[in-house]
PDB file of C-alpha atoms in Angstrom:
ATOM      1  CA  UNK A  30     -48.267 103.100 -60.517  1.00 62.00           C
ATOM      2  CA  UNK A  31     -50.077  99.604 -60.148  1.00 69.00           C
ATOM      3  CA  UNK A  32     -49.301  96.622 -61.035  1.00 85.00           C
ATOM      4  CA  UNK A  33     -51.090  94.166 -63.915  1.00 94.00           C
ATOM      5  CA  UNK A  34     -53.546  92.269 -60.896  1.00 97.00           C
ATOM      6  CA  UNK A  35     -55.550  89.898 -61.339  1.00 98.00           C
ATOM      7  CA  UNK A  36     -57.247  87.587 -58.239  1.00 98.00           C
ATOM      8  CA  UNK A  37     -58.918  84.532 -58.828  1.00 98.00           C
ATOM      9  CA  UNK A  38     -60.832  81.689 -57.710  1.00 98.00           C
ATOM     10  CA  UNK A  39     -61.118  78.106 -58.204  1.00 98.00           C
ATOM     11  CA  UNK A  40     -63.385  75.261 -57.307  1.00 97.00           C
ATOM     12  CA  UNK A  41     -61.939  71.950 -56.773  1.00 97.00           C
ATOM     13  CA  UNK A  42     -65.192  70.691 -58.558  1.00 98.00           C
ATOM     14  CA  UNK A  43     -65.187  70.936 -62.188  1.00 98.00           C
ATOM     15  CA  UNK A  44     -67.093  73.944 -63.915  1.00 98.00           C
ATOM     16  CA  UNK A  45     -67.029  77.125 -66.253  1.00 98.00           C
ATOM     17  CA  UNK A  46     -63.982  79.265 -65.981  1.00 98.00           C
ATOM     18  CA  UNK A  47     -65.228  82.910 -66.312  1.00 99.00           C
ATOM     19  CA  UNK A  48     -63.084  86.189 -66.333  1.00 99.00           C
ATOM     20  CA  UNK A  49     -64.376  89.730 -65.396  1.00 99.00           C
ATOM     21  CA  UNK A  50     -62.697  92.605 -66.088  1.00 98.00           C
ATOM     22  CA  UNK A  51     -63.285  96.553 -64.785  1.00 98.00           C
ATOM     23  CA  UNK A  52     -62.000  99.825 -66.100  1.00 98.00           C
ATOM     24  CA  UNK A  53     -60.538  98.996 -69.476  1.00 98.00           C
ATOM     25  CA  UNK A  54     -61.053 102.289 -69.486  1.00 98.00           C
ATOM     26  CA  UNK A  55     -59.310 104.409 -66.546  1.00 97.00           C
ATOM     27  CA  UNK A  56     -62.721 106.487 -66.202  1.00 97.00           C
ATOM     28  CA  UNK A  57     -65.078 103.559 -66.363  1.00 98.00           C
ATOM     29  CA  UNK A  58     -64.778 102.634 -62.854  1.00 98.00           C
ATOM     30  CA  UNK A  59     -68.412 100.761 -62.247  1.00 98.00           C
ATOM     31  CA  UNK A  60     -66.769  97.543 -62.766  1.00 98.00           C
ATOM     32  CA  UNK A  61     -63.739  99.072 -60.744  1.00 98.00           C
ATOM     33  CA  UNK A  62     -66.274  99.011 -57.288  1.00 98.00           C
ATOM     34  CA  UNK A  63     -68.364  95.897 -58.173  1.00 98.00           C
ATOM     35  CA  UNK A  64     -65.487  93.685 -58.400  1.00 98.00           C
ATOM     36  CA  UNK A  65     -63.941  94.402 -55.533  1.00 98.00           C
ATOM     37  CA  UNK A  66     -67.469  93.628 -53.402  1.00 98.00           C
ATOM     38  CA  UNK A  67     -67.670  90.167 -54.641  1.00 98.00           C
ATOM     39  CA  UNK A  68     -63.717  89.779 -54.446  1.00 98.00           C
ATOM     40  CA  UNK A  69     -64.536  91.105 -50.727  1.00 98.00           C
ATOM     41  CA  UNK A  70     -68.236  89.063 -50.628  1.00 97.00           C
ATOM     42  CA  UNK A  71     -66.436  85.313 -51.405  1.00 97.00           C
ATOM     43  CA  UNK A  72     -63.248  86.354 -48.762  1.00 97.00           C
ATOM     44  CA  UNK A  73     -65.162  87.155 -45.701  1.00 97.00           C
ATOM     45  CA  UNK A  74     -67.947  83.403 -47.139  1.00 95.00           C
ATOM     46  CA  UNK A  75     -70.803  85.116 -47.758  1.00 95.00           C
ATOM     47  CA  UNK A  76     -71.090  83.020 -51.086  1.00 91.00           C
ATOM     48  CA  UNK A  77     -68.224  80.997 -51.772  1.00 94.00           C
ATOM     49  CA  UNK A  78     -67.339  78.944 -55.310  1.00 97.00           C
ATOM     50  CA  UNK A  79     -69.006  75.123 -55.632  1.00 98.00           C
ATOM     51  CA  UNK A  80     -67.800  74.829 -59.611  1.00 98.00           C
ATOM     52  CA  UNK A  81     -65.240  76.303 -62.085  1.00 98.00           C
ATOM     53  CA  UNK A  82     -63.208  79.199 -61.827  1.00 98.00           C
ATOM     54  CA  UNK A  83     -63.200  82.847 -61.698  1.00 98.00           C
ATOM     55  CA  UNK A  84     -60.859  86.109 -62.286  1.00 98.00           C
ATOM     56  CA  UNK A  85     -61.071  89.260 -61.102  1.00 98.00           C
ATOM     57  CA  UNK A  86     -59.256  92.229 -62.787  1.00 98.00           C
ATOM     58  CA  UNK A  87     -60.608  95.103 -61.394  1.00 98.00           C
ATOM     59  CA  UNK A  88     -58.058  97.510 -63.086  1.00 98.00           C
ATOM     60  CA  UNK A  89     -57.118  96.551 -66.316  1.00 98.00           C
ATOM     61  CA  UNK A  90     -55.412  99.317 -67.755  1.00 98.00           C
ATOM     62  CA  UNK A  91     -53.464 101.094 -64.471  1.00 97.00           C
ATOM     63  CA  UNK A  92     -52.042 103.888 -66.345  1.00 96.00           C
ATOM     64  CA  UNK A  93     -54.960 104.773 -67.309  1.00 97.00           C
ATOM     65  CA  UNK A  94     -56.686 104.554 -64.171  1.00 97.00           C
ATOM     66  CA  UNK A  95     -54.949 106.302 -62.945  1.00 96.00           C
ATOM     67  CA  UNK A  96     -54.738 109.207 -64.541  1.00 96.00           C
ATOM     68  CA  UNK A  97     -58.618 108.783 -64.261  1.00 95.00           C
ATOM     69  CA  UNK A  98     -58.443 109.560 -68.040  1.00 95.00           C
ATOM     70  CA  UNK A  99     -60.589 106.532 -71.136  1.00 94.00           C
ATOM     71  CA  UNK A 100     -56.639 106.216 -72.556  1.00 94.00           C
ATOM     72  CA  UNK A 101     -53.386 105.475 -71.032  1.00 95.00           C
ATOM     73  CA  UNK A 102     -51.248 105.597 -74.504  1.00 95.00           C
ATOM     74  CA  UNK A 103     -54.573 104.758 -76.524  1.00 95.00           C
ATOM     75  CA  UNK A 104     -57.420 102.883 -76.613  1.00 94.00           C
ATOM     76  CA  UNK A 105     -56.826  99.510 -75.095  1.00 97.00           C
ATOM     77  CA  UNK A 106     -60.650  98.457 -76.287  1.00 96.00           C
ATOM     78  CA  UNK A 107     -58.860  98.574 -80.478  1.00 94.00           C
ATOM     79  CA  UNK A 108     -56.212  96.547 -81.676  1.00 94.00           C
ATOM     80  CA  UNK A 109     -56.409  94.182 -79.347  1.00 97.00           C
ATOM     81  CA  UNK A 110     -53.921  91.451 -80.176  1.00 97.00           C
ATOM     82  CA  UNK A 111     -50.095  90.388 -78.559  1.00 97.00           C
ATOM     83  CA  UNK A 112     -46.995  92.536 -79.743  1.00 96.00           C
ATOM     84  CA  UNK A 113     -43.986  91.220 -80.506  1.00 96.00           C
ATOM     85  CA  UNK A 114     -42.683  94.890 -80.202  1.00 95.00           C
ATOM     86  CA  UNK A 115     -44.862  96.169 -77.292  1.00 95.00           C
ATOM     87  CA  UNK A 116     -44.518 100.162 -77.441  1.00 95.00           C
ATOM     88  CA  UNK A 117     -47.324 101.690 -76.161  1.00 96.00           C
ATOM     89  CA  UNK A 118     -49.018 101.021 -72.388  1.00 95.00           C
ATOM     90  CA  UNK A 119     -51.474  98.997 -73.534  1.00 96.00           C
ATOM     91  CA  UNK A 120     -49.466  96.901 -75.734  1.00 96.00           C
ATOM     92  CA  UNK A 121     -47.625  95.666 -72.747  1.00 96.00           C
ATOM     93  CA  UNK A 122     -50.996  94.962 -70.616  1.00 97.00           C
ATOM     94  CA  UNK A 123     -51.977  93.416 -74.318  1.00 97.00           C
ATOM     95  CA  UNK A 124     -49.677  91.220 -73.617  1.00 97.00           C
ATOM     96  CA  UNK A 125     -50.186  89.980 -70.399  1.00 98.00           C
ATOM     97  CA  UNK A 126     -54.155  90.210 -70.758  1.00 98.00           C
ATOM     98  CA  UNK A 127     -54.665  88.411 -74.168  1.00 98.00           C
ATOM     99  CA  UNK A 128     -53.224  85.442 -72.704  1.00 98.00           C
ATOM    100  CA  UNK A 129     -54.766  85.630 -69.458  1.00 98.00           C
ATOM    101  CA  UNK A 130     -58.113  85.713 -71.253  1.00 98.00           C
ATOM    102  CA  UNK A 131     -57.490  82.390 -73.371  1.00 98.00           C
ATOM    103  CA  UNK A 132     -57.232  80.950 -70.572  1.00 98.00           C
ATOM    104  CA  UNK A 133     -60.908  81.469 -69.774  1.00 98.00           C
ATOM    105  CA  UNK A 134     -63.968  80.300 -71.322  1.00 98.00           C
ATOM    106  CA  UNK A 135     -66.191  83.469 -71.238  1.00 98.00           C
ATOM    107  CA  UNK A 136     -65.569  86.998 -70.447  1.00 99.00           C
ATOM    108  CA  UNK A 137     -68.150  89.594 -68.945  1.00 99.00           C
ATOM    109  CA  UNK A 138     -66.649  93.161 -69.618  1.00 98.00           C
ATOM    110  CA  UNK A 139     -67.667  96.535 -66.921  1.00 98.00           C
ATOM    111  CA  UNK A 140     -68.302  99.273 -68.871  1.00 98.00           C
ATOM    112  CA  UNK A 141     -69.974 102.814 -68.291  1.00 96.00           C
ATOM    113  CA  UNK A 142     -70.891 105.212 -71.674  1.00 90.00           C
ATOM    114  CA  UNK A 143     -70.501 109.148 -71.008  1.00 84.00           C
ATOM    115  CA  UNK A 144     -73.956 110.679 -71.344  1.00 80.00           C
ATOM    116  CA  UNK A 145     -76.582 110.241 -69.754  1.00 81.00           C
ATOM    117  CA  UNK A 146     -78.909 106.483 -70.664  1.00 85.00           C
ATOM    118  CA  UNK A 147     -79.638 103.681 -69.267  1.00 91.00           C
ATOM    119  CA  UNK A 148     -78.109 100.328 -68.834  1.00 96.00           C
ATOM    120  CA  UNK A 149     -77.427  97.955 -72.219  1.00 97.00           C
ATOM    121  CA  UNK A 150     -75.551  94.591 -73.184  1.00 98.00           C
ATOM    122  CA  UNK A 151     -73.356  94.116 -76.353  1.00 98.00           C
ATOM    123  CA  UNK A 152     -73.753  90.683 -78.714  1.00 98.00           C
ATOM    124  CA  UNK A 153     -71.200  89.297 -80.478  1.00 98.00           C
ATOM    125  CA  UNK A 154     -72.297  88.321 -83.684  1.00 97.00           C
ATOM    126  CA  UNK A 155     -75.649  85.487 -84.519  1.00 97.00           C
ATOM    127  CA  UNK A 156     -73.534  82.076 -85.363  1.00 98.00           C
ATOM    128  CA  UNK A 157     -71.497  82.768 -88.905  1.00 97.00           C
ATOM    129  CA  UNK A 158     -68.354  81.543 -91.204  1.00 97.00           C
ATOM    130  CA  UNK A 159     -67.283  84.613 -92.336  1.00 94.00           C
ATOM    131  CA  UNK A 160     -64.153  86.595 -92.974  1.00 93.00           C
ATOM    132  CA  UNK A 161     -65.092  89.711 -90.235  1.00 94.00           C
ATOM    133  CA  UNK A 162     -65.432  87.741 -87.439  1.00 95.00           C
ATOM    134  CA  UNK A 163     -67.093  83.458 -87.320  1.00 96.00           C
ATOM    135  CA  UNK A 164     -68.443  82.869 -84.867  1.00 98.00           C
ATOM    136  CA  UNK A 165     -70.287  79.244 -83.146  1.00 98.00           C
ATOM    137  CA  UNK A 166     -71.287  80.570 -79.401  1.00 98.00           C
ATOM    138  CA  UNK A 167     -74.313  83.176 -80.315  1.00 98.00           C
ATOM    139  CA  UNK A 168     -77.072  81.286 -78.062  1.00 98.00           C
ATOM    140  CA  UNK A 169     -74.583  80.683 -74.976  1.00 98.00           C
ATOM    141  CA  UNK A 170     -74.121  84.938 -75.059  1.00 98.00           C
ATOM    142  CA  UNK A 171     -78.096  85.613 -75.472  1.00 98.00           C
ATOM    143  CA  UNK A 172     -78.994  83.456 -72.472  1.00 98.00           C
ATOM    144  CA  UNK A 173     -76.489  85.483 -70.874  1.00 98.00           C
ATOM    145  CA  UNK A 174     -77.715  88.687 -71.638  1.00 98.00           C
ATOM    146  CA  UNK A 175     -81.322  87.766 -70.929  1.00 98.00           C
ATOM    147  CA  UNK A 176     -80.526  87.217 -67.145  1.00 98.00           C
ATOM    148  CA  UNK A 177     -77.758  90.528 -66.571  1.00 98.00           C
ATOM    149  CA  UNK A 178     -80.877  93.029 -65.322  1.00 97.00           C
ATOM    150  CA  UNK A 179     -81.279  95.015 -68.130  1.00 97.00           C
ATOM    151  CA  UNK A 180     -83.604  96.105 -71.148  1.00 97.00           C
ATOM    152  CA  UNK A 181     -81.772  96.327 -74.471  1.00 97.00           C
ATOM    153  CA  UNK A 182     -79.480  94.972 -76.752  1.00 98.00           C
ATOM    154  CA  UNK A 183     -76.984  96.158 -78.860  1.00 98.00           C
ATOM    155  CA  UNK A 184     -74.896  93.813 -81.785  1.00 98.00           C
ATOM    156  CA  UNK A 185     -73.511  94.283 -84.979  1.00 96.00           C
ATOM    157  CA  UNK A 186     -70.494  96.073 -83.381  1.00 95.00           C
ATOM    158  CA  UNK A 187     -67.546  94.602 -85.439  1.00 95.00           C
ATOM    159  CA  UNK A 188     -69.186  94.608 -88.621  1.00 94.00           C
ATOM    160  CA  UNK A 189     -70.279  98.124 -88.580  1.00 94.00           C
ATOM    161  CA  UNK A 190     -67.286  99.892 -87.240  1.00 92.00           C
ATOM    162  CA  UNK A 191     -65.643  97.676 -90.058  1.00 92.00           C
ATOM    163  CA  UNK A 192     -67.506  98.563 -93.061  1.00 91.00           C
ATOM    164  CA  UNK A 193     -66.844 102.474 -91.597  1.00 89.00           C
ATOM    165  CA  UNK A 194     -63.215 101.891 -90.901  1.00 87.00           C
ATOM    166  CA  UNK A 195     -63.103 100.373 -94.654  1.00 89.00           C
ATOM    167  CA  UNK A 196     -64.137 102.811 -96.537  1.00 89.00           C
ATOM    168  CA  UNK A 197     -61.950 105.356 -94.634  1.00 84.00           C
ATOM    169  CA  UNK A 198     -59.120 104.022 -94.799  1.00 85.00           C
ATOM    170  CA  UNK A 199     -59.608 102.240 -99.211  1.00 82.00           C
ATOM    171  CA  UNK A 200     -59.050  99.306 -97.125  1.00 84.00           C
ATOM    172  CA  UNK A 201     -61.817  95.378 -97.113  1.00 86.00           C
ATOM    173  CA  UNK A 202     -63.366  95.108 -94.359  1.00 86.00           C
ATOM    174  CA  UNK A 203     -61.423  92.022 -92.991  1.00 81.00           C
ATOM    175  CA  UNK A 204     -58.147  94.134 -93.249  1.00 84.00           C
ATOM    176  CA  UNK A 205     -60.436  96.465 -91.507  1.00 87.00           C
ATOM    177  CA  UNK A 206     -61.948  94.907 -88.873  1.00 90.00           C
ATOM    178  CA  UNK A 207     -58.449  94.166 -87.225  1.00 90.00           C
ATOM    179  CA  UNK A 208     -58.519  97.663 -86.085  1.00 90.00           C
ATOM    180  CA  UNK A 209     -62.106  97.391 -83.855  1.00 93.00           C
ATOM    181  CA  UNK A 210     -61.270  93.783 -81.598  1.00 96.00           C
ATOM    182  CA  UNK A 211     -61.493  95.171 -78.018  1.00 97.00           C
ATOM    183  CA  UNK A 212     -61.517  91.743 -75.029  1.00 98.00           C
ATOM    184  CA  UNK A 213     -64.839  90.654 -76.465  1.00 98.00           C
ATOM    185  CA  UNK A 214     -64.089  90.184 -80.239  1.00 98.00           C
ATOM    186  CA  UNK A 215     -60.647  89.073 -79.090  1.00 98.00           C
ATOM    187  CA  UNK A 216     -61.844  85.868 -76.394  1.00 98.00           C
ATOM    188  CA  UNK A 217     -64.257  85.554 -79.058  1.00 98.00           C
ATOM    189  CA  UNK A 218     -60.970  84.673 -81.778  1.00 97.00           C
ATOM    190  CA  UNK A 219     -59.693  81.776 -79.329  1.00 98.00           C
ATOM    191  CA  UNK A 220     -62.706  80.029 -78.805  1.00 98.00           C
ATOM    192  CA  UNK A 221     -65.173  81.353 -75.969  1.00 98.00           C
ATOM    193  CA  UNK A 222     -67.784  83.790 -75.191  1.00 98.00           C
ATOM    194  CA  UNK A 223     -68.232  87.160 -74.311  1.00 98.00           C
ATOM    195  CA  UNK A 224     -70.268  90.046 -73.407  1.00 98.00           C
ATOM    196  CA  UNK A 225     -70.437  93.828 -72.316  1.00 98.00           C
ATOM    197  CA  UNK A 226     -72.682  95.161 -70.337  1.00 98.00           C
ATOM    198  CA  UNK A 227     -72.617  99.189 -70.345  1.00 97.00           C
ATOM    199  CA  UNK A 228     -74.003 100.055 -67.276  1.00 97.00           C
ATOM    200  CA  UNK A 229     -74.822 103.869 -67.398  1.00 94.00           C
ATOM    201  CA  UNK A 230     -73.193 106.862 -67.518  1.00 93.00           C
ATOM    202  CA  UNK A 231     -69.962 107.351 -65.475  1.00 93.00           C
ATOM    203  CA  UNK A 232     -70.643 109.117 -62.356  1.00 91.00           C
ATOM    204  CA  UNK A 233     -74.191 107.576 -62.011  1.00 94.00           C
ATOM    205  CA  UNK A 234     -74.361 106.102 -59.159  1.00 95.00           C
ATOM    206  CA  UNK A 235     -76.410 103.205 -59.807  1.00 96.00           C
ATOM    207  CA  UNK A 236     -73.873 101.990 -62.292  1.00 97.00           C
ATOM    208  CA  UNK A 237     -72.092  99.942 -60.059  1.00 98.00           C
ATOM    209  CA  UNK A 238     -74.990  98.431 -58.346  1.00 98.00           C
ATOM    210  CA  UNK A 239     -76.188  97.015 -62.178  1.00 98.00           C
ATOM    211  CA  UNK A 240     -72.476  95.895 -62.424  1.00 98.00           C
ATOM    212  CA  UNK A 241     -72.481  93.790 -59.122  1.00 98.00           C
ATOM    213  CA  UNK A 242     -75.826  92.369 -60.211  1.00 98.00           C
ATOM    214  CA  UNK A 243     -75.040  91.140 -63.407  1.00 98.00           C
ATOM    215  CA  UNK A 244     -71.610  89.539 -61.865  1.00 98.00           C
ATOM    216  CA  UNK A 245     -73.728  87.540 -59.577  1.00 98.00           C
ATOM    217  CA  UNK A 246     -76.327  86.844 -61.923  1.00 98.00           C
ATOM    218  CA  UNK A 247     -73.197  85.524 -64.267  1.00 98.00           C
ATOM    219  CA  UNK A 248     -72.106  83.371 -61.359  1.00 98.00           C
ATOM    220  CA  UNK A 249     -75.180  81.474 -60.599  1.00 98.00           C
ATOM    221  CA  UNK A 250     -76.274  80.999 -64.455  1.00 98.00           C
ATOM    222  CA  UNK A 251     -73.021  79.399 -64.956  1.00 98.00           C
ATOM    223  CA  UNK A 252     -73.360  77.546 -61.822  1.00 98.00           C
ATOM    224  CA  UNK A 253     -70.094  78.684 -60.276  1.00 98.00           C
ATOM    225  CA  UNK A 254     -71.883  79.899 -57.334  1.00 97.00           C
ATOM    226  CA  UNK A 255     -75.019  78.250 -55.456  1.00 95.00           C
ATOM    227  CA  UNK A 256     -77.432  80.904 -55.557  1.00 92.00           C
ATOM    228  CA  UNK A 257     -80.720  79.658 -58.430  1.00 93.00           C
ATOM    229  CA  UNK A 258     -80.930  80.799 -62.035  1.00 96.00           C
ATOM    230  CA  UNK A 259     -81.487  84.209 -62.153  1.00 97.00           C
ATOM    231  CA  UNK A 260     -84.753  85.086 -63.913  1.00 96.00           C
ATOM    232  CA  UNK A 261     -84.578  85.928 -67.390  1.00 96.00           C
ATOM    233  CA  UNK A 262     -85.630  90.067 -68.562  1.00 96.00           C
ATOM    234  CA  UNK A 263     -89.067  89.828 -69.603  1.00 94.00           C
ATOM    235  CA  UNK A 264     -88.849  93.053 -71.758  1.00 95.00           C
ATOM    236  CA  UNK A 265     -85.690  93.497 -73.990  1.00 97.00           C
ATOM    237  CA  UNK A 266     -85.684  96.127 -76.754  1.00 97.00           C
ATOM    238  CA  UNK A 267     -83.254  94.361 -79.721  1.00 97.00           C
ATOM    239  CA  UNK A 268     -81.056  96.929 -81.380  1.00 98.00           C
ATOM    240  CA  UNK A 269     -79.193  96.015 -84.689  1.00 97.00           C
ATOM    241  CA  UNK A 270     -75.874  98.885 -85.264  1.00 97.00           C
ATOM    242  CA  UNK A 271     -75.971  98.891 -89.043  1.00 95.00           C
ATOM    243  CA  UNK A 272     -74.332 102.208 -90.386  1.00 95.00           C
ATOM    244  CA  UNK A 273     -71.711 104.355 -89.102  1.00 95.00           C
ATOM    245  CA  UNK A 274     -71.335 108.461 -90.158  1.00 96.00           C
ATOM    246  CA  UNK A 275     -67.605 109.983 -89.621  1.00 95.00           C
ATOM    247  CA  UNK A 276     -66.838 113.229 -88.511  1.00 96.00           C
ATOM    248  CA  UNK A 277     -64.866 114.919 -91.154  1.00 95.00           C
ATOM    249  CA  UNK A 278     -63.959 118.629 -89.750  1.00 96.00           C
ATOM    250  CA  UNK A 279     -63.605 119.900 -86.512  1.00 96.00           C
ATOM    251  CA  UNK A 280     -66.775 122.154 -87.712  1.00 97.00           C
ATOM    252  CA  UNK A 281     -69.251 118.573 -87.811  1.00 98.00           C
ATOM    253  CA  UNK A 282     -71.575 120.583 -85.638  1.00 97.00           C
ATOM    254  CA  UNK A 283     -75.032 118.216 -83.859  1.00 97.00           C
ATOM    255  CA  UNK A 284     -78.337 119.884 -84.797  1.00 97.00           C
ATOM    256  CA  UNK A 285     -78.925 119.000 -80.607  1.00 96.00           C
ATOM    257  CA  UNK A 286     -77.151 117.402 -77.369  1.00 94.00           C
ATOM    258  CA  UNK A 287     -77.607 113.762 -79.218  1.00 94.00           C
ATOM    259  CA  UNK A 288     -78.060 111.201 -76.741  1.00 91.00           C
ATOM    260  CA  UNK A 289     -77.428 106.460 -77.619  1.00 91.00           C
ATOM    261  CA  UNK A 290     -80.903 105.286 -78.668  1.00 95.00           C
ATOM    262  CA  UNK A 291     -82.303 108.735 -79.237  1.00 96.00           C
ATOM    263  CA  UNK A 292     -84.938 107.635 -81.941  1.00 97.00           C
ATOM    264  CA  UNK A 293     -84.165 109.516 -85.265  1.00 98.00           C
ATOM    265  CA  UNK A 294     -87.264 109.882 -88.117  1.00 98.00           C
ATOM    266  CA  UNK A 295     -85.820 109.046 -92.444  1.00 98.00           C
ATOM    267  CA  UNK A 296     -85.617 112.934 -93.450  1.00 98.00           C
ATOM    268  CA  UNK A 297     -84.697 114.006 -89.599  1.00 98.00           C
ATOM    269  CA  UNK A 298     -81.548 116.734 -88.538  1.00 98.00           C
ATOM    270  CA  UNK A 299     -78.882 115.224 -87.757  1.00 98.00           C
ATOM    271  CA  UNK A 300     -76.539 117.725 -87.838  1.00 98.00           C
ATOM    272  CA  UNK A 301     -74.530 120.094 -89.879  1.00 98.00           C
ATOM    273  CA  UNK A 302     -70.804 119.924 -91.743  1.00 98.00           C
ATOM    274  CA  UNK A 303     -69.157 122.790 -91.580  1.00 96.00           C
ATOM    275  CA  UNK A 304     -69.609 123.941 -95.329  1.00 97.00           C
ATOM    276  CA  UNK A 305     -73.204 123.999 -94.587  1.00 97.00           C
ATOM    277  CA  UNK A 306     -74.394 120.776 -96.015  1.00 98.00           C
ATOM    278  CA  UNK A 307     -77.522 119.199 -93.392  1.00 98.00           C
ATOM    279  CA  UNK A 308     -76.217 114.903 -91.986  1.00 98.00           C
ATOM    280  CA  UNK A 309     -79.874 113.586 -92.097  1.00 98.00           C
ATOM    281  CA  UNK A 310     -81.594 110.028 -91.428  1.00 98.00           C
ATOM    282  CA  UNK A 311     -81.574 107.876 -94.002  1.00 97.00           C
ATOM    283  CA  UNK A 312     -84.336 105.457 -92.387  1.00 97.00           C
ATOM    284  CA  UNK A 313     -85.666 105.038 -89.332  1.00 98.00           C
ATOM    285  CA  UNK A 314     -84.053 103.622 -86.391  1.00 97.00           C
ATOM    286  CA  UNK A 315     -81.520 105.100 -83.196  1.00 97.00           C
ATOM    287  CA  UNK A 316     -78.896 107.467 -83.055  1.00 96.00           C
ATOM    288  CA  UNK A 317     -75.907 105.187 -80.631  1.00 94.00           C
ATOM    289  CA  UNK A 318     -72.423 106.144 -79.388  1.00 90.00           C
ATOM    290  CA  UNK A 319     -72.656 110.233 -80.765  1.00 92.00           C
ATOM    291  CA  UNK A 320     -69.501 111.992 -80.344  1.00 90.00           C
ATOM    292  CA  UNK A 321     -70.196 115.527 -80.582  1.00 91.00           C
ATOM    293  CA  UNK A 322     -66.512 115.646 -79.258  1.00 89.00           C
ATOM    294  CA  UNK A 323     -64.612 113.595 -81.274  1.00 87.00           C
ATOM    295  CA  UNK A 324     -62.070 114.209 -83.549  1.00 89.00           C
ATOM    296  CA  UNK A 325     -61.714 114.525 -87.754  1.00 93.00           C
ATOM    297  CA  UNK A 326     -61.927 111.580 -89.273  1.00 90.00           C
ATOM    298  CA  UNK A 327     -63.414 109.199 -86.670  1.00 88.00           C
ATOM    299  CA  UNK A 328     -66.303 108.141 -86.362  1.00 91.00           C
ATOM    300  CA  UNK A 329     -69.031 110.498 -85.482  1.00 95.00           C
ATOM    301  CA  UNK A 330     -72.044 108.311 -84.645  1.00 95.00           C
ATOM    302  CA  UNK A 331     -74.133 105.787 -85.456  1.00 95.00           C
ATOM    303  CA  UNK A 332     -77.404 104.555 -86.454  1.00 98.00           C
ATOM    304  CA  UNK A 333     -79.159 101.594 -85.064  1.00 98.00           C
ATOM    305  CA  UNK A 334     -82.094  99.449 -86.787  1.00 98.00           C
ATOM    306  CA  UNK A 335     -84.839  96.916 -84.427  1.00 97.00           C
ATOM    307  CA  UNK A 336     -83.257  93.507 -84.063  1.00 95.00           C
ATOM    308  CA  UNK A 337     -85.921  90.303 -83.936  1.00 93.00           C
ATOM    309  CA  UNK A 338     -82.008  88.745 -81.848  1.00 93.00           C
ATOM    310  CA  UNK A 339     -83.608  89.245 -77.960  1.00 91.00           C
ATOM    311  CA  UNK A 340     -86.691  91.046 -78.501  1.00 88.00           C
ATOM    312  CA  UNK A 341     -89.294  90.648 -76.258  1.00 90.00           C
TER     313      UNK A 341
END
């Protein structure tokens, strides 16, 4: 198994501290390819770092990557925190990764997804002092999100996840939120800001190009390289996750092969429980992250509604 590895470039001039992650999930390799391409370009002198610091982690989870699967022992993007008694491989990664994240100000985390679909960016919350994810850098996240080269932005992840987990386990949302903490949530918890870019379907040959363009645009927007300010998206759809529905039984089935961001209308049949009970959309919106092969007792699908953030 490959060791944990990061590649850092630093300028003598002050500037932002950026970290870029690939393969947090081992079967999501578009970020890995894009990071290696950027590192090679810097090494060849195609462009130089004129300010600040950037750290690249091409393969964040080498166990999952070596086995060409999503997880090693568990999902690295849940319950991410340092551990005084590491047991699973992801605990050891966390003990290395969390301090590394804390040394930076900005995180770009590059992912892909299973079903066909268009690339999108996941934002953190709006500025708030609440118990789930207090935050004060929403404007910085929004400005970068507009320059990554995608046309859809999604927010509301942690609060929606926490509500579902709290309902499932009978605890408070503040307690359940800790289970939903991944790389971006951890970065925000230590004072930074972060975006997750879902670059396309796992095997889409265009996904590494989406990731590569996003890295270059991020470097330029943060003034780490001298490439000019990237243009803002002229059209952007804003969506907010607002409800999660769990799969209750292995026999729960979808009414059709849903894809993320398919529209649903109030009363439309989404699926059927194993006992024949229909599951209908409670309102007009979009279905997000449908998991036809998901486990009973876990998320089955999310629902999203329009958000005014970034919409244009």
